[in-house]
Amino acid sequence: MLQPLVLFDLDNTLIDRRGTLAGWAAEFTTQHGLQDDEQAYVLGMVAERAHPSTFDMIRALYRLPMSTTELWRAYCTEIAAMVSCPAEVLDGLDELRAAGWRVGVATNGAMDIQHAKLRATGISDRVDGVFVSEEADARKPQTQHFALAAARCGRVLYDGGWMVGDNPVNDIGGGRSAGLRTIWINNDRPWPPNDPGPDHTVPHARAAIDLLLLHSAD
């Protein structure tokens, strides 16, 4: 019998990226002697897209003495030290695999920071495959992203499966277009009006895992 596939988004699905970035931005502005009102601006820049080019702009704007490479490496190290995945979610990933699921992570972002977070949280030891968009310039919601993530888990999209994520466009819309069933992590938000809804809506990743375990039991 073919093992069912589930792909999880990383940021704000398996981990709390928003909260981690807020803490990091506070420390960054203090460390570099920036004013309090600059904290929100720095946070906004990395929240939109954390990449070496982002730190090139931050370095130039605030005339920081560190090189872009040094700033980026420090960011990856500091975020990895601050980020966490709830124990019940880590246990749930183990439970899914024990129940016969092939479990993968499908995430946009830069390879350095995404893999640093996956290793630091222990997620990388609990999944069958990971695909980060920078590896092949294939970003969600592109179907190619989901195809490559499925391949990392030894599966093809033709076999079907599930996508779990918090982003209505990248995760839910992209997953649906790729032929996957979808579970939306709503994080206390309403579904965007006029958009086709997900197959299921849950408040957090552990609830999504419990739903998938029920499906495997059925």
Tab-separated table of C-alpha atoms in Angstrom:
chain	number	residue	atom	x	y	z
A	1	MET	CA	0.000	0.000	0.000
A	2	LEU	CA	1.365	3.431	-0.958
A	3	GLN	CA	2.356	5.577	2.013
A	4	PRO	CA	0.352	8.825	2.068
A	5	LEU	CA	2.253	12.105	1.674
A	6	VAL	CA	1.945	15.289	3.703
A	7	LEU	CA	3.975	18.448	3.135
A	8	PHE	CA	4.250	21.099	5.836
A	9	ASP	CA	5.128	24.733	5.438
A	10	LEU	CA	7.816	25.814	7.921
A	11	ASP	CA	7.371	29.451	8.946
A	12	ASN	CA	4.315	30.220	11.062
A	13	THR	CA	3.166	26.645	10.563
A	14	LEU	CA	5.670	24.348	12.288
A	15	ILE	CA	7.484	27.256	13.956
A	16	ASP	CA	6.568	30.765	15.098
A	17	ARG	CA	8.558	32.944	12.702
A	18	ARG	CA	6.760	36.169	13.604
A	19	GLY	CA	7.517	35.920	17.305
A	20	THR	CA	11.110	34.859	16.729
A	21	LEU	CA	11.768	37.747	14.343
A	22	ALA	CA	10.296	40.271	16.772
A	23	GLY	CA	12.679	39.110	19.496
A	24	TRP	CA	15.617	39.117	17.102
A	25	ALA	CA	14.852	42.647	15.838
A	26	ALA	CA	14.806	43.973	19.407
A	27	GLU	CA	18.222	42.442	20.096
A	28	PHE	CA	19.640	43.587	16.748
A	29	THR	CA	18.736	47.237	17.247
A	30	THR	CA	20.196	47.214	20.766
A	31	GLN	CA	23.384	45.477	19.627
A	32	HIS	CA	24.008	48.009	16.859
A	33	GLY	CA	22.980	51.079	18.809
A	34	LEU	CA	19.924	51.872	16.685
A	35	GLN	CA	16.977	53.892	17.909
A	36	ASP	CA	13.805	52.193	19.124
A	37	ASP	CA	11.784	53.571	16.223
A	38	GLU	CA	14.155	51.813	13.788
A	39	GLN	CA	13.312	48.411	15.247
A	40	ALA	CA	9.991	48.232	13.404
A	41	TYR	CA	11.662	49.105	10.114
A	42	VAL	CA	14.348	46.416	10.502
A	43	LEU	CA	11.671	43.919	11.498
A	44	GLY	CA	9.608	44.801	8.441
A	45	MET	CA	12.566	44.254	6.123
A	46	VAL	CA	13.429	40.772	7.389
A	47	ALA	CA	9.767	39.807	7.780
A	48	GLU	CA	9.136	40.448	4.098
A	49	ARG	CA	12.186	38.501	2.974
A	50	ALA	CA	15.267	37.477	4.937
A	51	HIS	CA	18.139	37.132	2.473
A	52	PRO	CA	21.752	38.353	2.230
A	53	SER	CA	20.536	41.153	-0.042
A	54	THR	CA	18.243	42.306	2.778
A	55	PHE	CA	21.235	42.746	5.045
A	56	ASP	CA	23.123	44.533	2.297
A	57	MET	CA	20.366	47.181	2.401
A	58	ILE	CA	20.314	47.289	6.216
A	59	ARG	CA	24.096	47.663	6.325
A	60	ALA	CA	24.059	50.526	3.838
A	61	LEU	CA	21.117	52.287	5.490
A	62	TYR	CA	22.603	52.294	8.985
A	63	ARG	CA	26.281	52.374	7.936
A	64	LEU	CA	27.105	49.286	9.963
A	65	PRO	CA	30.793	48.302	10.166
A	66	MET	CA	30.175	44.550	9.701
A	67	SER	CA	30.173	43.112	6.182
A	68	THR	CA	26.974	41.819	4.607
A	69	THR	CA	28.315	38.270	4.923
A	70	GLU	CA	29.022	38.751	8.628
A	71	LEU	CA	25.568	40.201	9.245
A	72	TRP	CA	23.882	37.354	7.392
A	73	ARG	CA	25.859	34.669	9.216
A	74	ALA	CA	25.108	36.301	12.548
A	75	TYR	CA	21.416	36.431	11.652
A	76	CYS	CA	21.301	32.725	10.782
A	77	THR	CA	23.093	31.808	14.013
A	78	GLU	CA	20.954	34.057	16.208
A	79	ILE	CA	17.625	33.014	14.685
A	80	ALA	CA	18.572	29.325	15.013
A	81	ALA	CA	19.336	29.905	18.695
A	82	MET	CA	15.985	31.616	19.292
A	83	VAL	CA	13.542	29.552	17.232
A	84	SER	CA	11.696	26.515	18.575
A	85	CYS	CA	9.093	23.981	17.539
A	86	PRO	CA	6.507	22.915	20.144
A	87	ALA	CA	7.231	19.505	21.633
A	88	GLU	CA	3.743	18.296	20.761
A	89	VAL	CA	4.370	19.137	17.102
A	90	LEU	CA	7.702	17.306	17.064
A	91	ASP	CA	5.997	14.303	18.670
A	92	GLY	CA	3.244	14.572	16.081
A	93	LEU	CA	5.712	14.369	13.195
A	94	ASP	CA	7.078	11.170	14.731
A	95	GLU	CA	3.536	9.848	15.133
A	96	LEU	CA	2.723	10.527	11.487
A	97	ARG	CA	5.760	8.606	10.279
A	98	ALA	CA	5.013	5.769	12.690
A	99	ALA	CA	1.507	5.641	11.213
A	100	GLY	CA	2.972	5.186	7.733
A	101	TRP	CA	3.007	8.747	6.392
A	102	ARG	CA	5.766	10.232	4.262
A	103	VAL	CA	6.372	13.643	5.837
A	104	GLY	CA	8.092	16.568	4.132
A	105	VAL	CA	8.738	20.289	4.494
A	106	ALA	CA	8.033	22.618	1.576
A	107	THR	CA	9.275	26.125	2.316
A	108	ASN	CA	10.181	29.316	0.533
A	109	GLY	CA	13.326	31.113	1.636
A	110	ALA	CA	17.116	31.039	1.612
A	111	MET	CA	18.795	27.699	2.164
A	112	ASP	CA	21.139	28.907	4.924
A	113	ILE	CA	18.485	30.184	7.279
A	114	GLN	CA	15.798	27.584	6.566
A	115	HIS	CA	18.120	24.623	7.101
A	116	ALA	CA	19.559	26.282	10.221
A	117	LYS	CA	16.037	26.502	11.671
A	118	LEU	CA	15.207	22.933	10.683
A	119	ARG	CA	18.336	21.590	12.376
A	120	ALA	CA	18.023	23.743	15.489
A	121	THR	CA	14.404	22.776	16.137
A	122	GLY	CA	14.918	19.062	15.489
A	123	ILE	CA	12.435	19.066	12.610
A	124	SER	CA	15.025	17.858	10.095
A	125	ASP	CA	15.417	14.609	12.063
A	126	ARG	CA	11.687	13.954	11.961
A	127	VAL	CA	10.837	14.321	8.274
A	128	ASP	CA	11.570	12.296	5.158
A	129	GLY	CA	12.512	15.222	2.930
A	130	VAL	CA	12.897	18.993	2.724
A	131	PHE	CA	12.747	21.355	-0.227
A	132	VAL	CA	13.729	25.032	0.082
A	133	SER	CA	12.784	27.285	-2.820
A	134	GLU	CA	16.279	28.742	-3.263
A	135	GLU	CA	17.616	25.306	-4.183
A	136	ALA	CA	16.008	25.387	-7.623
A	137	ASP	CA	14.422	28.845	-7.881
A	138	ALA	CA	10.994	27.265	-7.514
A	139	ARG	CA	8.843	29.208	-5.062
A	140	LYS	CA	5.412	28.433	-3.739
A	141	PRO	CA	2.769	28.690	-5.124
A	142	GLN	CA	4.474	27.252	-8.237
A	143	THR	CA	3.525	23.607	-8.796
A	144	GLN	CA	7.185	22.788	-9.429
A	145	HIS	CA	7.930	23.598	-5.797
A	146	PHE	CA	5.461	20.989	-4.563
A	147	ALA	CA	6.674	18.462	-7.130
A	148	LEU	CA	10.271	18.837	-5.936
A	149	ALA	CA	9.212	18.629	-2.282
A	150	ALA	CA	7.248	15.451	-2.985
A	151	ALA	CA	10.236	13.977	-4.812
A	152	ARG	CA	12.401	14.577	-1.739
A	153	CYS	CA	9.985	12.297	0.079
A	154	GLY	CA	10.057	9.643	-2.633
A	155	ARG	CA	6.646	10.593	-3.984
A	156	VAL	CA	5.108	12.227	-7.060
A	157	LEU	CA	2.191	14.648	-7.126
A	158	TYR	CA	0.195	12.220	-9.253
A	159	ASP	CA	-0.132	10.039	-6.132
A	160	GLY	CA	-1.880	12.866	-4.262
A	161	GLY	CA	-1.352	13.955	-0.695
A	162	TRP	CA	-1.791	16.912	1.632
A	163	MET	CA	-0.344	20.408	2.077
A	164	VAL	CA	-0.456	22.075	5.489
A	165	GLY	CA	0.355	25.775	5.789
A	166	ASP	CA	-0.630	29.241	6.955
A	167	ASN	CA	-0.450	31.196	3.685
A	168	PRO	CA	-3.744	31.222	1.727
A	169	VAL	CA	-1.997	31.842	-1.616
A	170	ASN	CA	1.358	30.065	-1.360
A	171	ASP	CA	0.313	27.045	0.686
A	172	ILE	CA	-3.402	26.553	0.147
A	173	GLY	CA	-3.867	27.914	-3.365
A	174	GLY	CA	-0.544	26.477	-4.513
A	175	GLY	CA	-1.203	23.119	-2.883
A	176	ARG	CA	-4.652	22.887	-4.449
A	177	SER	CA	-3.256	23.723	-7.900
A	178	ALA	CA	-0.675	20.976	-7.416
A	179	GLY	CA	-3.446	18.436	-6.803
A	180	LEU	CA	-3.017	18.223	-3.023
A	181	ARG	CA	-5.685	18.384	-0.354
A	182	THR	CA	-5.141	21.288	1.989
A	183	ILE	CA	-5.217	22.185	5.682
A	184	TRP	CA	-5.017	25.855	6.591
A	185	ILE	CA	-3.384	27.011	9.840
A	186	ASN	CA	-5.476	30.111	10.438
A	187	ASN	CA	-3.453	31.635	13.328
A	188	ASP	CA	-6.640	33.395	14.491
A	189	ARG	CA	-7.296	34.991	11.078
A	190	PRO	CA	-10.411	34.860	8.893
A	191	TRP	CA	-10.177	33.229	5.482
A	192	PRO	CA	-9.813	35.838	2.681
A	193	PRO	CA	-13.211	36.590	1.126
A	194	ASN	CA	-13.895	35.287	-2.381
A	195	ASP	CA	-10.945	32.837	-2.295
A	196	PRO	CA	-11.717	29.110	-2.634
A	197	GLY	CA	-11.416	27.673	0.852
A	198	PRO	CA	-9.124	24.881	2.093
A	199	ASP	CA	-10.330	21.360	2.716
A	200	HIS	CA	-9.918	21.923	6.462
A	201	THR	CA	-9.103	24.809	8.798
A	202	VAL	CA	-7.333	24.309	12.139
A	203	PRO	CA	-5.744	26.674	14.686
A	204	HIS	CA	-2.248	25.177	14.791
A	205	ALA	CA	0.021	22.443	13.442
A	206	ARG	CA	-0.745	19.909	16.172
A	207	ALA	CA	-4.433	20.064	15.279
A	208	ALA	CA	-3.524	19.458	11.617
A	209	ILE	CA	-1.449	16.426	12.623
A	210	ASP	CA	-4.311	15.023	14.697
A	211	LEU	CA	-6.652	15.434	11.712
A	212	LEU	CA	-4.213	13.597	9.436
A	213	LEU	CA	-3.853	10.783	11.965
A	214	LEU	CA	-7.624	10.383	11.940
A	215	HIS	CA	-7.522	10.112	8.148
A	216	SER	CA	-4.835	7.430	8.306
A	217	ALA	CA	-6.882	5.529	10.899
A	218	ASP	CA	-9.886	5.648	8.564
